[in-house]
Tab-separated table of C-alpha atoms in Angstrom:
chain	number	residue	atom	x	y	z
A	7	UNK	CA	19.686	-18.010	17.490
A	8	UNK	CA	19.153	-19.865	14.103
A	9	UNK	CA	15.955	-21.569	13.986
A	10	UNK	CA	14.143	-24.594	12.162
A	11	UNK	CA	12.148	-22.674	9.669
A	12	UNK	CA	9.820	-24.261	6.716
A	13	UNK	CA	9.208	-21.663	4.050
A	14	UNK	CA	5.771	-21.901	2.253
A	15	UNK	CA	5.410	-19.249	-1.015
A	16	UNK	CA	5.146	-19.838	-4.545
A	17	UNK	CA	5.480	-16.228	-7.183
A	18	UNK	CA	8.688	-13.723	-7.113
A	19	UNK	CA	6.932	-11.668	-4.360
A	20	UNK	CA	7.958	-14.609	-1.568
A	21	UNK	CA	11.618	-15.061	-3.408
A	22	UNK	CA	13.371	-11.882	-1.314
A	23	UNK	CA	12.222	-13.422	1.772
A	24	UNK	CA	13.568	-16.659	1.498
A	25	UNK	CA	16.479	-15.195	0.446
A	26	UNK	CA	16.795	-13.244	3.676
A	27	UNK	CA	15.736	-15.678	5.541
A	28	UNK	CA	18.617	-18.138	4.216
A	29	UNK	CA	21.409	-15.205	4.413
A	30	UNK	CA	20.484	-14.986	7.926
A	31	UNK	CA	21.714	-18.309	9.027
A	32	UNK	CA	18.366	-19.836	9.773
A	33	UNK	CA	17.783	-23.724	8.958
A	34	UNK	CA	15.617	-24.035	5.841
A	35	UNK	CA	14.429	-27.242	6.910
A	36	UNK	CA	11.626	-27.555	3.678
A	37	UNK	CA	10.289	-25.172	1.255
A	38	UNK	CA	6.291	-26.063	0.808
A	39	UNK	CA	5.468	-24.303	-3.277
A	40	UNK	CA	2.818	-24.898	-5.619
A	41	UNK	CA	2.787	-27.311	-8.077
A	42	UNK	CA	4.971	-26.511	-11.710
A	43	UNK	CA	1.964	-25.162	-14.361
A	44	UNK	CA	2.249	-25.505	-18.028
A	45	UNK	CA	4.114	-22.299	-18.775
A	46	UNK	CA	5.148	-20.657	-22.384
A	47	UNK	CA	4.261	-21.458	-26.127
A	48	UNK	CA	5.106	-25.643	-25.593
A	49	UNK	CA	2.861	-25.404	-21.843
A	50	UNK	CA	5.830	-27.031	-20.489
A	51	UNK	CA	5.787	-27.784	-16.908
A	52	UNK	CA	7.833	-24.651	-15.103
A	53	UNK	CA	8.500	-24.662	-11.661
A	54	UNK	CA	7.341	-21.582	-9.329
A	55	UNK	CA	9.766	-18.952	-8.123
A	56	UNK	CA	10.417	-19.818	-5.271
A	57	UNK	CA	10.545	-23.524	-6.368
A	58	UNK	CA	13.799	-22.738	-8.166
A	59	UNK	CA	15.302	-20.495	-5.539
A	60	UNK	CA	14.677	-23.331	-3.011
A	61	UNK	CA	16.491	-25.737	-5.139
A	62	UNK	CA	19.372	-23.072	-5.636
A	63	UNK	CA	20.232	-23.039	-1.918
A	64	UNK	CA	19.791	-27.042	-2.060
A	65	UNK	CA	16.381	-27.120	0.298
A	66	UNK	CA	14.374	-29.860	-0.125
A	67	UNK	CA	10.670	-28.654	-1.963
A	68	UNK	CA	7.146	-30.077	-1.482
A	69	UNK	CA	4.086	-29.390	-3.686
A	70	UNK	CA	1.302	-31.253	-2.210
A	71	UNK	CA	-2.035	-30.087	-4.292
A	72	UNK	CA	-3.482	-30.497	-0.931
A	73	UNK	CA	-2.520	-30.324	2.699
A	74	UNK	CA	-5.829	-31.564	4.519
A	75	UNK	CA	-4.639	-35.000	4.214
A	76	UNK	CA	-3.279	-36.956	7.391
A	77	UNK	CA	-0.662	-38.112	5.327
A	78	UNK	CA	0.738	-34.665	4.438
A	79	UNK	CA	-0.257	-33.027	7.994
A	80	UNK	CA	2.090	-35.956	9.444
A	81	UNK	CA	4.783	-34.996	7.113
A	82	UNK	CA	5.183	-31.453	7.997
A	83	UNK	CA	5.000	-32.235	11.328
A	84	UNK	CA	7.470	-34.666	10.934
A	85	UNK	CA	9.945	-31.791	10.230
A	86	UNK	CA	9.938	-30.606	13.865
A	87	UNK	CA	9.896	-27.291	12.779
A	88	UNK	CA	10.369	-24.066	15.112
A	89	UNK	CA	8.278	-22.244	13.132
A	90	UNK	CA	6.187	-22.015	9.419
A	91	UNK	CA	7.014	-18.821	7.517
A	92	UNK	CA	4.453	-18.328	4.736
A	93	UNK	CA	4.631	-15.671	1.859
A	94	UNK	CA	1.606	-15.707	-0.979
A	95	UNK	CA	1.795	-19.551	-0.995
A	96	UNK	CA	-1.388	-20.028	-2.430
A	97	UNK	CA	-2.888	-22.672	-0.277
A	98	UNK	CA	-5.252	-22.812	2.958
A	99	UNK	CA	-3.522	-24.182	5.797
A	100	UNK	CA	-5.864	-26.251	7.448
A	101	UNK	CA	-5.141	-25.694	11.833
A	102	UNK	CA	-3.280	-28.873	11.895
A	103	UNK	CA	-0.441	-27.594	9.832
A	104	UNK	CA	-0.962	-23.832	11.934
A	105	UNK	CA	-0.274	-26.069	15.035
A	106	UNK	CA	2.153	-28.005	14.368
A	107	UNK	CA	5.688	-25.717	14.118
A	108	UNK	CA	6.776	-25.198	18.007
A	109	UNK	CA	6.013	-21.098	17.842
A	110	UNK	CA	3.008	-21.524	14.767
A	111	UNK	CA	2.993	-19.804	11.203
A	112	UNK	CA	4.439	-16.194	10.655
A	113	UNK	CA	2.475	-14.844	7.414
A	114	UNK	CA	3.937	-12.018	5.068
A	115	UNK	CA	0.954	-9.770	3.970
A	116	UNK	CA	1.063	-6.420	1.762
A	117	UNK	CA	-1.279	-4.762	3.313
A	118	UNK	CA	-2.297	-2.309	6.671
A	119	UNK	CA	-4.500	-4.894	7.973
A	120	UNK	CA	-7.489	-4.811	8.487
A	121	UNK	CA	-7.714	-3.293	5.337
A	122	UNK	CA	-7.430	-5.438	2.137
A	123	UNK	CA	-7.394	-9.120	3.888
A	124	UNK	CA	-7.381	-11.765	0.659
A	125	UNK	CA	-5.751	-12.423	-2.428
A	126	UNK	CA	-5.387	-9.188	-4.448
A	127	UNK	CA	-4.153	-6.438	-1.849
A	128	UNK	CA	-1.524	-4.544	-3.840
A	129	UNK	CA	-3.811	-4.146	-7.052
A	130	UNK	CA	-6.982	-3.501	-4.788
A	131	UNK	CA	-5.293	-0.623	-2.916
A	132	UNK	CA	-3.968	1.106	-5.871
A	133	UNK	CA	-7.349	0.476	-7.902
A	134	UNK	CA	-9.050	2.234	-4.775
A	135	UNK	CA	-6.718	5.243	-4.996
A	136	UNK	CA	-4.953	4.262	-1.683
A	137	UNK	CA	-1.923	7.008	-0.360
A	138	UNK	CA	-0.322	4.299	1.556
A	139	UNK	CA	-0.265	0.502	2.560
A	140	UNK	CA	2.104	-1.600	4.235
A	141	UNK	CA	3.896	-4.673	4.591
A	142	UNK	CA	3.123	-6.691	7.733
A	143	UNK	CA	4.231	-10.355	9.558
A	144	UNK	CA	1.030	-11.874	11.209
A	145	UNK	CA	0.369	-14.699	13.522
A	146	UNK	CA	-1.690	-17.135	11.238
A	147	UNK	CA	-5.285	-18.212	12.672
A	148	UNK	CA	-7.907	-20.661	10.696
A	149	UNK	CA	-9.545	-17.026	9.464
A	150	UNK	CA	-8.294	-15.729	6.419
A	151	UNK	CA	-5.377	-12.643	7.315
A	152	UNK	CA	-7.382	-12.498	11.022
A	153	UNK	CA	-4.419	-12.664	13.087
A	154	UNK	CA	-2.838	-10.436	15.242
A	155	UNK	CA	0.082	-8.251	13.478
A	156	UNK	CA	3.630	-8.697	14.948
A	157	UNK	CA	5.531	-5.668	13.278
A	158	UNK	CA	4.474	-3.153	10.112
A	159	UNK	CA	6.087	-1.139	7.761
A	160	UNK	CA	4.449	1.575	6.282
A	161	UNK	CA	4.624	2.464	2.507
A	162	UNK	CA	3.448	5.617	0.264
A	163	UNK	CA	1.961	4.830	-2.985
A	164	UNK	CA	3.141	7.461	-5.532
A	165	UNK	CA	0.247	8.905	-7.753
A	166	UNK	CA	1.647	7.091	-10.400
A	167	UNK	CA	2.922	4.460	-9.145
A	168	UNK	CA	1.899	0.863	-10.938
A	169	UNK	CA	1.193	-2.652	-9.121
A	170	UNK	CA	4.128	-3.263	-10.467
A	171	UNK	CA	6.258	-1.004	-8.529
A	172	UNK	CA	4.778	-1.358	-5.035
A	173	UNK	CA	5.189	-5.269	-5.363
A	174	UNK	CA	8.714	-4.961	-5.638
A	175	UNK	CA	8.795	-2.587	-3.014
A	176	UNK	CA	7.038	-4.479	-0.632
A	177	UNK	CA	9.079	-7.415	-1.340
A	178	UNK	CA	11.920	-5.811	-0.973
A	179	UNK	CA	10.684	-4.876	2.465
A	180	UNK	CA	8.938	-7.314	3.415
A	181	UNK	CA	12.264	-9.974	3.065
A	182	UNK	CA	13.833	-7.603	5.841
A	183	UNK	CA	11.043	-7.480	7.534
A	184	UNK	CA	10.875	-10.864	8.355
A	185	UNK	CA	14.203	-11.654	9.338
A	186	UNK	CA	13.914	-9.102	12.051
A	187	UNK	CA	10.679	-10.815	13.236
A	188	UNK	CA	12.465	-14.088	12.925
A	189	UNK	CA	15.391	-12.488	15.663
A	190	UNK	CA	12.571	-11.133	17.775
A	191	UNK	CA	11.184	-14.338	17.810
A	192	UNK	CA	14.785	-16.193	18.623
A	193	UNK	CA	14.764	-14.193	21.855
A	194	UNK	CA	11.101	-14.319	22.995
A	195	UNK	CA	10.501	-10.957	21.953
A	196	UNK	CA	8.017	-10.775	19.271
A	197	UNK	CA	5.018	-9.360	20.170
A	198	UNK	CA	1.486	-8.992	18.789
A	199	UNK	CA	-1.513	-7.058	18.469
A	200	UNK	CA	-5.387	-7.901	17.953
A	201	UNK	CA	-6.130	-6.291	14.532
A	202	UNK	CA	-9.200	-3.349	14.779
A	203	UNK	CA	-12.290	-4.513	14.104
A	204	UNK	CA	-13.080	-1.573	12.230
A	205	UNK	CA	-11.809	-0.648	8.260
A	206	UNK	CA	-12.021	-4.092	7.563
A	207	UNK	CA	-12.116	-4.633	3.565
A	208	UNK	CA	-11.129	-7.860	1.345
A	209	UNK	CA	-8.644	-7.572	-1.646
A	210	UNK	CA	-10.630	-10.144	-4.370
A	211	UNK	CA	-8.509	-11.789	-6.694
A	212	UNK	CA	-8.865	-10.283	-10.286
A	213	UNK	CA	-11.189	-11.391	-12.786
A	214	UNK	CA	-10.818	-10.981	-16.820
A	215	UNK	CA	-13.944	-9.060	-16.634
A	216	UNK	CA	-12.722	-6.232	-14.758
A	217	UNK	CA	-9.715	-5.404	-16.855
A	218	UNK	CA	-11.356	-3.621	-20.140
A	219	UNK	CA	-10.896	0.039	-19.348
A	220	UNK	CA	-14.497	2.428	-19.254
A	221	UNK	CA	-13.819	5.769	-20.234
A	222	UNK	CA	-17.151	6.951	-18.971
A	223	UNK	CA	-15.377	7.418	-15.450
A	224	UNK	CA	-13.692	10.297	-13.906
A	225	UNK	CA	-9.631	10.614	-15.072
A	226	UNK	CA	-8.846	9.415	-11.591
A	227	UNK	CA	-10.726	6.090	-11.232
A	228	UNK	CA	-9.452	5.095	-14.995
A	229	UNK	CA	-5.993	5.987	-13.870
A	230	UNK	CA	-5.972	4.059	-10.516
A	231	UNK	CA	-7.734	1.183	-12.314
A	232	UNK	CA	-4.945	1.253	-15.450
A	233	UNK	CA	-1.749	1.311	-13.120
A	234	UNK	CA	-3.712	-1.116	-10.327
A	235	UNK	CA	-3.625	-3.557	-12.937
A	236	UNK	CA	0.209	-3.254	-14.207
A	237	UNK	CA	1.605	-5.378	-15.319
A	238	UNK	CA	-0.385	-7.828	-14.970
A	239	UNK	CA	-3.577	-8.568	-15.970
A	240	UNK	CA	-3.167	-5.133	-17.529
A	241	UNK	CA	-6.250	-2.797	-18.210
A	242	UNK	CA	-6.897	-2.443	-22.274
A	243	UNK	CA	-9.225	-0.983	-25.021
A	244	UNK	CA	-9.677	-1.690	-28.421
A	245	UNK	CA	-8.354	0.708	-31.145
A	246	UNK	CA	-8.886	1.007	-34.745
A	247	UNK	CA	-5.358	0.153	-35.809
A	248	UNK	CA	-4.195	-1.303	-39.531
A	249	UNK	CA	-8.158	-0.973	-40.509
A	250	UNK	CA	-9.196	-3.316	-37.226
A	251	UNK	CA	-9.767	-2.960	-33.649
A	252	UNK	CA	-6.978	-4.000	-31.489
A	253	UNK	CA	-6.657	-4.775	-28.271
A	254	UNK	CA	-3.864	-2.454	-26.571
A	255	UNK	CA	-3.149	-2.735	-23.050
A	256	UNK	CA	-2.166	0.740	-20.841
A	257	UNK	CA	0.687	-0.016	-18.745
A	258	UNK	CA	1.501	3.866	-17.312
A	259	UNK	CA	-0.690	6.540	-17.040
A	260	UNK	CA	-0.674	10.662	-15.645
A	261	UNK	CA	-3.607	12.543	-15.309
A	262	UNK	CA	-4.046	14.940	-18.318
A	263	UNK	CA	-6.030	17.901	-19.266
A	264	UNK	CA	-8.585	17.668	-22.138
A	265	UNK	CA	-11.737	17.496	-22.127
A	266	UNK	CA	-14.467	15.929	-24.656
A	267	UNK	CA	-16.608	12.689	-25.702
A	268	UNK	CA	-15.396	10.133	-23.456
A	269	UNK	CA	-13.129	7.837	-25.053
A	270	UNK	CA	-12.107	10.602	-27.625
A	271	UNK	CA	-8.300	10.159	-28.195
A	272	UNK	CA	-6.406	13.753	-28.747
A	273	UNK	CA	-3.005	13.373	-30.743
A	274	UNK	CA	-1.905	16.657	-30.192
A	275	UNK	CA	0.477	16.013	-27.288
A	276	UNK	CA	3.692	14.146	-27.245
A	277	UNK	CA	1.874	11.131	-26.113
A	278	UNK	CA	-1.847	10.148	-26.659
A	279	UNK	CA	-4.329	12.024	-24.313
A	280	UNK	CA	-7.964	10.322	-23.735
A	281	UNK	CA	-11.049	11.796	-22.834
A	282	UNK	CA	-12.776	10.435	-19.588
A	283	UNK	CA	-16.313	10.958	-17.925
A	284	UNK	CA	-14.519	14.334	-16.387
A	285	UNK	CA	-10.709	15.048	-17.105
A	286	UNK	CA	-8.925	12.911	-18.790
A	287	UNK	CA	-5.353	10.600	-19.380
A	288	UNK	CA	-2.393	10.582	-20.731
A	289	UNK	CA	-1.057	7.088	-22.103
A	290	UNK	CA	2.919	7.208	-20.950
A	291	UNK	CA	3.388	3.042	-21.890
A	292	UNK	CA	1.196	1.035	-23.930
A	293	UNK	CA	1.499	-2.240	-25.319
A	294	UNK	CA	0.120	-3.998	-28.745
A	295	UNK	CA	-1.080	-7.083	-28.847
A	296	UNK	CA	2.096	-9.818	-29.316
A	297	UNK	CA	4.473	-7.192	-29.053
A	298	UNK	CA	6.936	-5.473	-26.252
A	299	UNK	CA	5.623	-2.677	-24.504
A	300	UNK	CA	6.714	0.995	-25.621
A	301	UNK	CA	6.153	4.323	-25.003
A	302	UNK	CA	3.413	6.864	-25.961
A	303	UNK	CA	5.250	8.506	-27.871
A	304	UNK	CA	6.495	5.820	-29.707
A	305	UNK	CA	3.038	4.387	-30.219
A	306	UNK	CA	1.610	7.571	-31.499
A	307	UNK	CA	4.424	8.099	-33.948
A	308	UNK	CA	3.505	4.324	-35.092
A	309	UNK	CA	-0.116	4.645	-35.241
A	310	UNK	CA	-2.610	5.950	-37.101
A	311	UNK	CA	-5.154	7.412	-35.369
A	312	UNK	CA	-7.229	10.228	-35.751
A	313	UNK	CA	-7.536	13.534	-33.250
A	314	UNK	CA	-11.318	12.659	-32.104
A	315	UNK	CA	-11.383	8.860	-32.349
A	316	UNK	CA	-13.423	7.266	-30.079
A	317	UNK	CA	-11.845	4.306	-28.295
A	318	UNK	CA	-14.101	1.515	-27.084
C-alpha cells in the first residue's frame, strides 16, 4: 500500500533513501531540507543534496530554519501525512511535528543503538576501532536516537576501511532498509523494540581541534583516528616541504612496521612509513594543501623529505 510520506534529510547520506522511497511508489507528499549555504570560491547559495534530488522527482521542498513555530507545526500537519521519514536532517523535531504524521517519524540512524546516539556515529565508531556497526529505522521520541529500533542491519568495518567507505555503505543499505520498513508498516507489521539501557555512548560532532594527527600514540589509535576522519574533516600534520611546513592531510592508512622517534618519517618503503608511540603507519593516500589527493607513492617520489624527519 503506497503511503503519504514527508521526507526530512539534508547531505548525500539521506539521497539513496529518498530515492528508494520514491521508486517504491510511495507519495512524496514534501521533502523538509536545510537551508542552501554559501558553497565554493563565489559562497554562492547551493542547495543540499537532497534539496536537488527532491526537486528532480518534482516534490515540493521546505527549509524552515526552525520548526518550533505554530506556524510551521500547522504546516506540516497540514500535509496529512501517514508518516515522517527522517534521514540526518539536521534539525530537532520538536513533539508536535513527532505527533502529527498518522503512524509518527521513522528515523534512519548508522549506528547499533545504543551505541553512538548523536551526530557523528560513522566517524566515532571507526575512530574507536569499532569491528562492526549498523544501520537501523527507529521510532522517533523527544530524546535524542532514544526510540525503540524497528529493524537492523548489521555491518563489518574493514581494518582499513575509511568514513568514507562505510557512509556509502550504510546508505546504500540503509535506502533498502527503509522501504522494507515502509511495507511492514503498510500492513501493520512493523514492530519495535525498547533499546538496552546498557552500552549506551554518544557520537559528538567533530571539532577542528581534534583533527591534527599525534604521533605519540600507538599505530592503531593514529590509524583509526586518520581513516575515522576520511574524507572529511581529514586528520593532517605539518611537513617540511619546498623549505616550509605544510599542512598534508592522510586520507588512507595500513599499519606498518618500523619503529623509532615518534613522528620520524622512514622513506625506505614504496610509500612513506611514520613512527608512532609503539608501531607505526604507512601513508597509502595523502593530500597537499590546494591540490587533489594522490598516492604515497606518488607523494614520496614528489617530495623531499629526509629518512628520520620528524613530522609535527
Amino acid at each position: 500500500m503506497s503511503l503519504r510520506v514527508i521526507f526530512m534529510g539534508t547531505p548525500d547520506f539521506s539521497v539513496p533513501t529518498l530515492m528508494e522511497i520514491v521508486g517504491q511508489g510511495h507519495d512524496v507528499v514534501a521533502c523538509y531540507s536545510q537551508p542552501p549555504r554559501p558553497a565554493g570560491r563565489g559562497m554562492d547559495l547551493k542547495k543540499s543534496p537532497v534539496h536537488e534530488a527532491a526537486e528532480s522527482f518534482g516534490i515540493p521542498v521546505f527549509t524552515p530554519q526552525s520548526l518550533k513555530g505554530a506556524e510551521e507545526q500547522e504546516a506540516f500537519s497540514a500535509l496529512d501525512a501517514d508518516v515522517a521519514v527522517v534521514v540526518a536532517y539536521g534539525l530537532l523535531l520538536p513533539k508536535p511535528i513527532l505527533d502529527a504524521p498518522k503512524y509518527g517519524c521513522l528515523n534512519l540512524h548508522a549506528s547499533m543503538l545504543p551505541r553512538w546516539r548523536g551526530a557523528a556515529p560513522i566517524n566515532r565508531a571507526i575512530m574507536a576501532g569499532d569491528t562492526e556497526t549498523a544501520v537501523q529505522v527507529m521510532r522517533m521520541e523527544e530524546g535524542l536516537d532514544t526510540g525503540p529500533v524497528c529493524m537492523s542491519e548489521t555491518v563489518a568495518i574493514g581494518e582499513n576501511m575509511t568514513a568514507g567507505d562505510l557512509h556509502d555503505k550504510l546508505s546504500s543499505l540503509g535506502g533498502d532498509l527503509m522501504v522494507r520498513a515502509l511495507a511492514a508498516l503498510s500492513r501493520g507489521a512493523l514492530g519495535d523494540q525498547a533499546q538496552a539501557a546498557e552500552g549506551v555512548s554518544y557520537a559528538a560532532k567533530l571539532s577542528k581541534q581534534e583533527t591534527r594527527i599525534d604521533w605519540s600514540k600507538p599505530a592503531a589509535e593514529v590509524h583509526n583516528h586518520i581513516r575515522g576522519l576520511s574524507p572529511f574533516p581529514g586528520a593532517w600534520c605539518e611537513m617540511p616541504l619546498g623549505g616550509k611546513a605544510e599542512r598534508v592531510k592522510v586520507l588512507r592508512s595500513t599499519l606498518g612496521e618500523a619503529s623509532g622517534t615518534p613522528g620520524s618519517i622512514q622513506t625506505g618503503a614504496d610509500v612513506p612509513v611514520v613512527c608512532c608511540g609503539t608501531g607505526a603507519v604507512r601513508l597509502e593516500q595523502v593530500q597537499r594543501a590546494g591540490k587533489k589527493p594522490m598516492s604515497g607513492a606518488e607523494f614520496l617520489r614528489g617530495a623531499s623529505l629526509s629518512d628520520g624527519t620528524v613530522l609535527d
